[in-house]
Short mmCIF file of C-alpha atoms and ligand atoms in Angstrom, two decimals:
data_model
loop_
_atom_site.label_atom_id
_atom_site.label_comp_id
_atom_site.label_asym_id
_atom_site.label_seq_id
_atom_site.Cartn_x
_atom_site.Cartn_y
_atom_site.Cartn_z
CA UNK A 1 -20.48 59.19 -87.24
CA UNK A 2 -18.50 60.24 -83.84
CA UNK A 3 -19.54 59.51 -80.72
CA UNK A 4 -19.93 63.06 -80.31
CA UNK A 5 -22.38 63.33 -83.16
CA UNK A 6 -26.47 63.17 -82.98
CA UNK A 7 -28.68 62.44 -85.84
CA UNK A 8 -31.53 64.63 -85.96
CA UNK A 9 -34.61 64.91 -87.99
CA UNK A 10 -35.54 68.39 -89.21
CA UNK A 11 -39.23 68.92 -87.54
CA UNK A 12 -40.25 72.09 -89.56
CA UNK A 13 -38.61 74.39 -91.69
CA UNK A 14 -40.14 77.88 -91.45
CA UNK A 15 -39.49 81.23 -93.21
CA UNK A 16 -38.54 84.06 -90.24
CA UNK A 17 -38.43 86.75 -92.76
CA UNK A 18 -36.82 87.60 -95.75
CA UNK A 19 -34.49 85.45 -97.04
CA UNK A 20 -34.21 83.66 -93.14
CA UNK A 21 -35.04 80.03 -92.51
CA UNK A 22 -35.96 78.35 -89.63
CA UNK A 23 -35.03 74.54 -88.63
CA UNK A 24 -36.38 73.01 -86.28
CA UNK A 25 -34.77 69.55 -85.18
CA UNK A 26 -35.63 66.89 -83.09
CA UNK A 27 -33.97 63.83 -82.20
CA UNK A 28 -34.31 60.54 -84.43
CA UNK A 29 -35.93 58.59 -81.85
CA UNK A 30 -37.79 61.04 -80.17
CA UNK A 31 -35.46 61.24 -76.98
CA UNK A 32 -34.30 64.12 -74.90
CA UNK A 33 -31.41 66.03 -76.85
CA UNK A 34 -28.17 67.20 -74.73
CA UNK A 35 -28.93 70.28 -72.42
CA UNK A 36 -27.47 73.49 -73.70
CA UNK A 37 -26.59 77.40 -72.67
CA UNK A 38 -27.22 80.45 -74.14
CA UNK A 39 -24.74 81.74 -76.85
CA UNK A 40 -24.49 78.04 -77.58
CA UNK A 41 -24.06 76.44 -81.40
CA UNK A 42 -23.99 73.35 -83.50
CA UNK A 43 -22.41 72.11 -86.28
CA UNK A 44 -24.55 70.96 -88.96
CA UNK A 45 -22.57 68.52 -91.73
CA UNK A 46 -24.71 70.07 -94.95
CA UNK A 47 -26.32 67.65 -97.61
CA UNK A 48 -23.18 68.75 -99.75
CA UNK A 49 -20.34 67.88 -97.86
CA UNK A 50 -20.47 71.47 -95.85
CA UNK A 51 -20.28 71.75 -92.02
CA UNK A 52 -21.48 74.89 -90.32
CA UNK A 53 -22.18 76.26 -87.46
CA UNK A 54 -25.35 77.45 -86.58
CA UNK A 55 -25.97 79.21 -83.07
CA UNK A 56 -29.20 78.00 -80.77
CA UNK A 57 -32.33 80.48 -80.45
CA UNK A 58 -34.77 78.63 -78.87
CA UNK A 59 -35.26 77.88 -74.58
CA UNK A 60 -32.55 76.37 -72.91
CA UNK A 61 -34.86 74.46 -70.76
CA UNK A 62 -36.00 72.78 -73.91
CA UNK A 63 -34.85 69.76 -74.32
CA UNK A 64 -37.23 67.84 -77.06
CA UNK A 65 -35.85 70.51 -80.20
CA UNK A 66 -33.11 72.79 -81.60
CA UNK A 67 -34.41 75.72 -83.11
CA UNK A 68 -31.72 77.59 -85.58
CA UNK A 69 -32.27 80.41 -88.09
CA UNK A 70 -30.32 80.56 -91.54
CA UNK A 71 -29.77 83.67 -93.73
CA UNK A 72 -29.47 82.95 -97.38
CA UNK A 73 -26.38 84.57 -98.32
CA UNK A 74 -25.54 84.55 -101.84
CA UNK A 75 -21.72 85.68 -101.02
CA UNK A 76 -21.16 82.70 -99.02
CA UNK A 77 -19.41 79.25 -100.09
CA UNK A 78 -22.59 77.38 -99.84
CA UNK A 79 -23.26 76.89 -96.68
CA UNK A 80 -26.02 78.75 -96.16
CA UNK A 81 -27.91 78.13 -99.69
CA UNK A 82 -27.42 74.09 -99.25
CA UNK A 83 -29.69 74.49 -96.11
CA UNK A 84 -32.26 76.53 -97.99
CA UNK A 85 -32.72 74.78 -101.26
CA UNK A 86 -31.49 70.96 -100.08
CA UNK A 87 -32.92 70.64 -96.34
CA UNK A 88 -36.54 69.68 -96.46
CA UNK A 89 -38.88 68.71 -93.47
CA UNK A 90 -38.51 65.50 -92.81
CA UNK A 91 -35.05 64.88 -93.77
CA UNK A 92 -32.12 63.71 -91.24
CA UNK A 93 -29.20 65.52 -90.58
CA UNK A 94 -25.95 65.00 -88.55
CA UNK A 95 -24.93 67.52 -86.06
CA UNK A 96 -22.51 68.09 -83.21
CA UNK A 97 -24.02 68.16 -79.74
CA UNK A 98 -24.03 71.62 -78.68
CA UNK A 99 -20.61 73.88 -78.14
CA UNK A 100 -20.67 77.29 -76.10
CA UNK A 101 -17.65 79.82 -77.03
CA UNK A 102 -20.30 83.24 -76.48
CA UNK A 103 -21.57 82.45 -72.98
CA UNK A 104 -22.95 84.83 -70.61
CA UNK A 105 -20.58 86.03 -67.85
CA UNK A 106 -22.21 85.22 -64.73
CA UNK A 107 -20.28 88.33 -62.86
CA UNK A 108 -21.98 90.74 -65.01
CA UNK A 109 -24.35 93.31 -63.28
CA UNK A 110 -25.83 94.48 -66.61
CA UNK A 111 -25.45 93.00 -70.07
CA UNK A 112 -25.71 95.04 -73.38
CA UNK A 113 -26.94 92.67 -76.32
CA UNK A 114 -26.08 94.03 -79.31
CA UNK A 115 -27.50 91.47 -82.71
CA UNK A 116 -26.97 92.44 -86.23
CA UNK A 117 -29.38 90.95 -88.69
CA UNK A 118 -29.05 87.04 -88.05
CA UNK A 119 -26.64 87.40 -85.58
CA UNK A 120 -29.80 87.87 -83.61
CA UNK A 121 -29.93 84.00 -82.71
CA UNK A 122 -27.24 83.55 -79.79
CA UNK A 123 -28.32 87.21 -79.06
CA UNK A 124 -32.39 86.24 -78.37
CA UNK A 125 -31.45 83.11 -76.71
CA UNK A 126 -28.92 85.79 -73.95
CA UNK A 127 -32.01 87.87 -73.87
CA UNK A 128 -34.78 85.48 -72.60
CA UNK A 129 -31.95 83.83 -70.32
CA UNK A 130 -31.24 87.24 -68.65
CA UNK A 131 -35.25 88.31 -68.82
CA UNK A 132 -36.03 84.49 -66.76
CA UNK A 133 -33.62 84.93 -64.38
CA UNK A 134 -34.35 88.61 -63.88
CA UNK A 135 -30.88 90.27 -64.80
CA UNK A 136 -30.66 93.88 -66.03
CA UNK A 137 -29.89 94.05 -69.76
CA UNK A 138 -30.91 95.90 -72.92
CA UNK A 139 -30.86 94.60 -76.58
CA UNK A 140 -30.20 96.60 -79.75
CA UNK A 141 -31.31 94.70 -82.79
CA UNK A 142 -30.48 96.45 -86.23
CA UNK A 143 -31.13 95.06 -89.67
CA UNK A 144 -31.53 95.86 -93.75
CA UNK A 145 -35.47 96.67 -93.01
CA UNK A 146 -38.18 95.40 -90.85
CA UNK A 147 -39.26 92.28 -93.26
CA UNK A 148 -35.52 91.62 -92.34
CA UNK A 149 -36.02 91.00 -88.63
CA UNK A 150 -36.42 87.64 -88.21
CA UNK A 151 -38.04 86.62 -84.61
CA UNK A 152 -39.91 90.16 -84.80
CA UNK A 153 -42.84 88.77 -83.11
CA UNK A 154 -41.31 86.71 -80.82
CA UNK A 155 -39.65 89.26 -79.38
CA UNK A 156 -42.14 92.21 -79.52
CA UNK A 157 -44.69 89.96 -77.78
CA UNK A 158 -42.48 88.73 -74.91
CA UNK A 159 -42.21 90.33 -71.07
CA UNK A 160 -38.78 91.88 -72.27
CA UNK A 161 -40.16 93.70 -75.20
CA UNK A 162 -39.28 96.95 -73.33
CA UNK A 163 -35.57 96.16 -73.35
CA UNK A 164 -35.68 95.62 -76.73
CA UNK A 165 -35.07 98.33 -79.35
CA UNK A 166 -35.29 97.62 -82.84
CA UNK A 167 -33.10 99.45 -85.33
CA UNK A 168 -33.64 99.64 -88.84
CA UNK A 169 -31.38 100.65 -92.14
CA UNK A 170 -34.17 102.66 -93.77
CA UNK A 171 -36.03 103.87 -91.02
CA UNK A 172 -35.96 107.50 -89.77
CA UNK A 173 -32.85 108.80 -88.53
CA UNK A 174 -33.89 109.03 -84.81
CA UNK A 175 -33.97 105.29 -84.66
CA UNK A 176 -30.66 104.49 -86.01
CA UNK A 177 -28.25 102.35 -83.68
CA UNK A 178 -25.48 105.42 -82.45
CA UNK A 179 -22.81 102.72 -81.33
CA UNK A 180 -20.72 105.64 -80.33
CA UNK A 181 -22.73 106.64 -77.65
CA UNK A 182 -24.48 103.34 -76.41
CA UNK A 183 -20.69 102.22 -76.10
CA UNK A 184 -18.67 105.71 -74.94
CA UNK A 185 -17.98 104.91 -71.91
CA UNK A 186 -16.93 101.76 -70.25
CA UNK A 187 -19.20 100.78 -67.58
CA UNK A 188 -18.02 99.36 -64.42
CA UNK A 189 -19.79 95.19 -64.26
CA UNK A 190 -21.58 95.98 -67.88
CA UNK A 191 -20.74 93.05 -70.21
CA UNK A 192 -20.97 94.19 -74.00
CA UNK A 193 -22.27 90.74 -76.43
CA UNK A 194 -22.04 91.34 -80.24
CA UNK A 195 -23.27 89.24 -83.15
CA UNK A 196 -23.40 89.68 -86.72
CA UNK A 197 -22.12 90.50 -90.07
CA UNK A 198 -18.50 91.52 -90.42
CA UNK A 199 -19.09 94.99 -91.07
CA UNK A 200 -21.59 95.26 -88.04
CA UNK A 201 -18.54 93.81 -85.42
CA UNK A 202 -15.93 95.97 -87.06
CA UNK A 203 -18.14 98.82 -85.74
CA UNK A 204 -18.76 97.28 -82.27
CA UNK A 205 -15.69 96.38 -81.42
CA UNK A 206 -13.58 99.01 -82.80
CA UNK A 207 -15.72 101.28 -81.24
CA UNK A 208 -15.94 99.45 -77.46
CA UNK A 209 -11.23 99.02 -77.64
CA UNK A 210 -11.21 102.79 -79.01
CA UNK A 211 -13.52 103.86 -76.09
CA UNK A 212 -11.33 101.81 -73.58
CA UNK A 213 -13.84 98.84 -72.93
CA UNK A 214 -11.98 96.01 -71.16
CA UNK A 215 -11.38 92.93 -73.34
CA UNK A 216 -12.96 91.05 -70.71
CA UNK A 217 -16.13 92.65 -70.45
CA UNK A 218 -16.61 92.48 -74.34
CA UNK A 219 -17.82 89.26 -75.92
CA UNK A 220 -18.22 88.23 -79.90
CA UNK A 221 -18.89 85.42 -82.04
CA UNK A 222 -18.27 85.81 -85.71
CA UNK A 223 -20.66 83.64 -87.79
CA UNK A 224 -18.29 83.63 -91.04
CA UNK A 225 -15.74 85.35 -92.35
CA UNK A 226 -14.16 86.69 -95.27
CA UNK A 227 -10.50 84.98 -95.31
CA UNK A 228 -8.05 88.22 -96.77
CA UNK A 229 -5.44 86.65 -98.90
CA UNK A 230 -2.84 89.17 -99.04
CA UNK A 231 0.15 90.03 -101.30
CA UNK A 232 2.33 88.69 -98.73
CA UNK A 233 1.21 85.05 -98.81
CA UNK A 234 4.35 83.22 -99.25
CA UNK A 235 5.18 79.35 -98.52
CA UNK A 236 6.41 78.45 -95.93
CA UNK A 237 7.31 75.53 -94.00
CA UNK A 238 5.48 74.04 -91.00
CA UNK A 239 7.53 71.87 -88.56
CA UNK A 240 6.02 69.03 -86.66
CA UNK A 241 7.63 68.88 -82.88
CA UNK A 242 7.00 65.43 -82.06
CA UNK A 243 8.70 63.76 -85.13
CA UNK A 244 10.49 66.36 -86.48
CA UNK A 245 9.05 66.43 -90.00
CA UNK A 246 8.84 69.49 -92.26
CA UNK A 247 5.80 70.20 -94.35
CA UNK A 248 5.80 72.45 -97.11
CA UNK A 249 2.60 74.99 -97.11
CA UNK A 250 2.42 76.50 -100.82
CA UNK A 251 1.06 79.63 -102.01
CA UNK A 252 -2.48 78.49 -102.67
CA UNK A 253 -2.84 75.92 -99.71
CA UNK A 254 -3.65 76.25 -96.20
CA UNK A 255 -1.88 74.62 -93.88
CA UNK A 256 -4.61 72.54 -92.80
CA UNK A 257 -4.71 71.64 -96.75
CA UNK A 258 -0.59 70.87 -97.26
CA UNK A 259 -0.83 68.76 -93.65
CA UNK A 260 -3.75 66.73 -94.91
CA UNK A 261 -1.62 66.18 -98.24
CA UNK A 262 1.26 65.01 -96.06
CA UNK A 263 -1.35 62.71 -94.09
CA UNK A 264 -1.61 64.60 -91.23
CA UNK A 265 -5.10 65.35 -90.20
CA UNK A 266 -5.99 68.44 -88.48
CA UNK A 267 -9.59 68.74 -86.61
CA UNK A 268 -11.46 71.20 -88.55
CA UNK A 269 -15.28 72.65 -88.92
CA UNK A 270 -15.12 76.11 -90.18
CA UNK A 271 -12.43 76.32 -91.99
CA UNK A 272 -12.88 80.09 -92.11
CA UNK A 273 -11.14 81.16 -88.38
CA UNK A 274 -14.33 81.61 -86.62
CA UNK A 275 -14.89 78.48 -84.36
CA UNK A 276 -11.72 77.77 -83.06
CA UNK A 277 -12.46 73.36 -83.55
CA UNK A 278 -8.72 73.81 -85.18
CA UNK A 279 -6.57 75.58 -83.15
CA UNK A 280 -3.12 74.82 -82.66
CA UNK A 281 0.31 75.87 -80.38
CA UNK A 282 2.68 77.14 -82.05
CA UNK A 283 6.04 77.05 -80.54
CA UNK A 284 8.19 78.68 -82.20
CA UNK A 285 8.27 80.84 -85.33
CA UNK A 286 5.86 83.96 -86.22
CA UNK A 287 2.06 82.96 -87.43
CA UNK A 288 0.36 85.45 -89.87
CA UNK A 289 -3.12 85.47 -88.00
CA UNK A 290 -6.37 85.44 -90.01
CA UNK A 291 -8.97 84.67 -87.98
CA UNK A 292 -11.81 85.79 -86.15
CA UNK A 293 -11.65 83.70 -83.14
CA UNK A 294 -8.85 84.86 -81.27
CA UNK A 295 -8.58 88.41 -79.36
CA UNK A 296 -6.22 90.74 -80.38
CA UNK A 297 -4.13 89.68 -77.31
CA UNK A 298 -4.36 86.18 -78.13
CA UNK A 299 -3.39 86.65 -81.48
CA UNK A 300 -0.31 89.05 -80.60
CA UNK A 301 0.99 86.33 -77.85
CA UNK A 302 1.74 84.34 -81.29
CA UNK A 303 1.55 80.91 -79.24
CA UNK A 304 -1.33 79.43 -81.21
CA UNK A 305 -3.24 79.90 -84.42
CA UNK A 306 -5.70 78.36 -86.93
CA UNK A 307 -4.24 76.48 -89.00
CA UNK A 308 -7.65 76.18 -90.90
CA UNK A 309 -6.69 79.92 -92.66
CA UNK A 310 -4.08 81.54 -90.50
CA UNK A 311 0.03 81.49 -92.14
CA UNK A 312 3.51 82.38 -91.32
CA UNK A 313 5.18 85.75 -91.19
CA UNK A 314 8.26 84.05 -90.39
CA UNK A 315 9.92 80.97 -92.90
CA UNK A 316 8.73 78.63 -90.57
CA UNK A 317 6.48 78.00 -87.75
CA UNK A 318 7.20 74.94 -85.30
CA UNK A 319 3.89 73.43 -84.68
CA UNK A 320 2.79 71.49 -81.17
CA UNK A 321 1.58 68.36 -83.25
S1 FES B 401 -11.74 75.15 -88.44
FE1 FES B 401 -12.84 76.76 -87.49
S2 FES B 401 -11.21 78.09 -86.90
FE2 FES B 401 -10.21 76.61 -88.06
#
């Protein structure tokens, strides 16, 4: 285990709702676990070899538990199933102590939460930050159905209820989240935070560039992704700058994977572009990006990728390793 690393015990393991889990985790020997911020996550290194990352939803000021929620997705690679059907009460797991890429920007004058199904956890712990220190925010919360909404009755019996408005698939019309509208026009000081499934950010953030929201006022996490192989994915050769060495990325390797092979280890967690643990300069050559971590400006200033999924558009890409 790194020194980085924390053994925890899993406290209780609640259903939330349908087809959500709840973990809560204390520390082995019943000491104070590091201090975190909302937006915050952990990796969790699965019974089954997995790591994932699972965002924070309970107080900051806490310090004696973690508290994460975990859909059941069938269409994942395991990840999420492992904690369901192999994580019991009782049992000790290691994580990583706490990591914040979604954190609140303290310069906003109003924040609009925006959670889709369980990307409601980073999302709830920004809303009761905002609601204790008294900041001006609203929080949209759409999912499948209401036995979908996990944290229901957390949230509809807290003092920020009001700010809350729930949106659900198969409810009336009326009630439907119009992310045209909410987002039309960009608000001087409003700060835009977005969580969920793929489909859900498409819509957010396609809709908040296309309506001329600053990049800087408009903050995601993506919990997983769907890696798009495409016709296009050639080998290609990776360069190392500080010996020189080529490496030879196949067709059906990443480069992460043909490094490793060549017994150079890259950092990874993911391995699915969303958390950013293996990011790498590139300096020189043309990276096919595929991830979700990266803006669009990052991504086009072609100075850095994840090697975890991203390739090459060019033959090869001279790496800062
Ligand atoms: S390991 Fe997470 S982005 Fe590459």
């Amino acid at each position: 285990m790194n020194a980085s690393e924390l053994s925890v015990k899993v406290e209780r393991k609640s259903v939330a709702a349908l087809d959500i889990c709840t973990f809560e985790l204390v520390d082995v020997n019943g000491r104070p676990l590091p201090a975190f911020s909302a937006g915050s996550h952990i990796d969790v290194h699965l019974p089954n070899g997995l790591t994932r990352q699972y965002s924070l939803c309970n107080d900051p000021a806490e310090s004696h538990r973690y508290l994460i929620g975990v859909l059941r997705d069938p269409a994942t690679r395991g990840g999420s199933q492992a904690m369901h059907d192999l994580v019991c009460e009782g049992q000790v797991l290691r994580i990583s102590a706490p990591k914040n890429h979604f954190p609140l920007a303290h310069e906003a004058h109003r924040s609009i939460l925006l959670a889709g199904g369980i990307g409601v956890t980073p999302i709830l712990c920004m809303a009761e930050r905002l609601a204790v220190v008294g900041a001006d925010f609203e929080m949209h919360y759409a999912t499948r159905s209401r036995d979908r909404a996990a944290f229901y009755d957390r949230i509809i019996a807290s003092p920020y209820a009001p700010r809350v408005q729930f949106h659900f698939d198969d409810g009336p019309p009326g009630q439907k989240l119009d992310i045209g509208t909410l987002l039309a026009v960009p608000q001087p000081g409003a700060h835009v935070y977005v969580c969920g499934p793929k489909g859900f950010m498409d819509a957010v953030l396609g809709t908040a560039r296309a309506n001329g929201w600053p990049e800087s006022q408009v903050h995601y996490e993506f919990f997983s992704a769907e890696i798009t192989k495409s016709d296009s994915d050639e080998s290609f050769q990776v360069k190392l700058a500080s010996s020189g060495r080529v490496v030879v990325v196949p067709k059906d390797k990443t480069v992460v994977q043909a490094l490793a092979d060549a017994g150079v280890e890259v950092q990874t967690s993911c391995e699915q572009g969303v958390c950013g643990t293996c990011l790498t300069r590139v300096l020189e050559g043309e990276p096919d990006h595929k991830d979700m971590y990266l803006t669009p400006q990052e991504q086009a200033a072609n100075d850095q990728f994840t090697p975890c999924c991203s390739r090459a558009k060019s033959a090869m890409l001279v790496l800062d390793l």
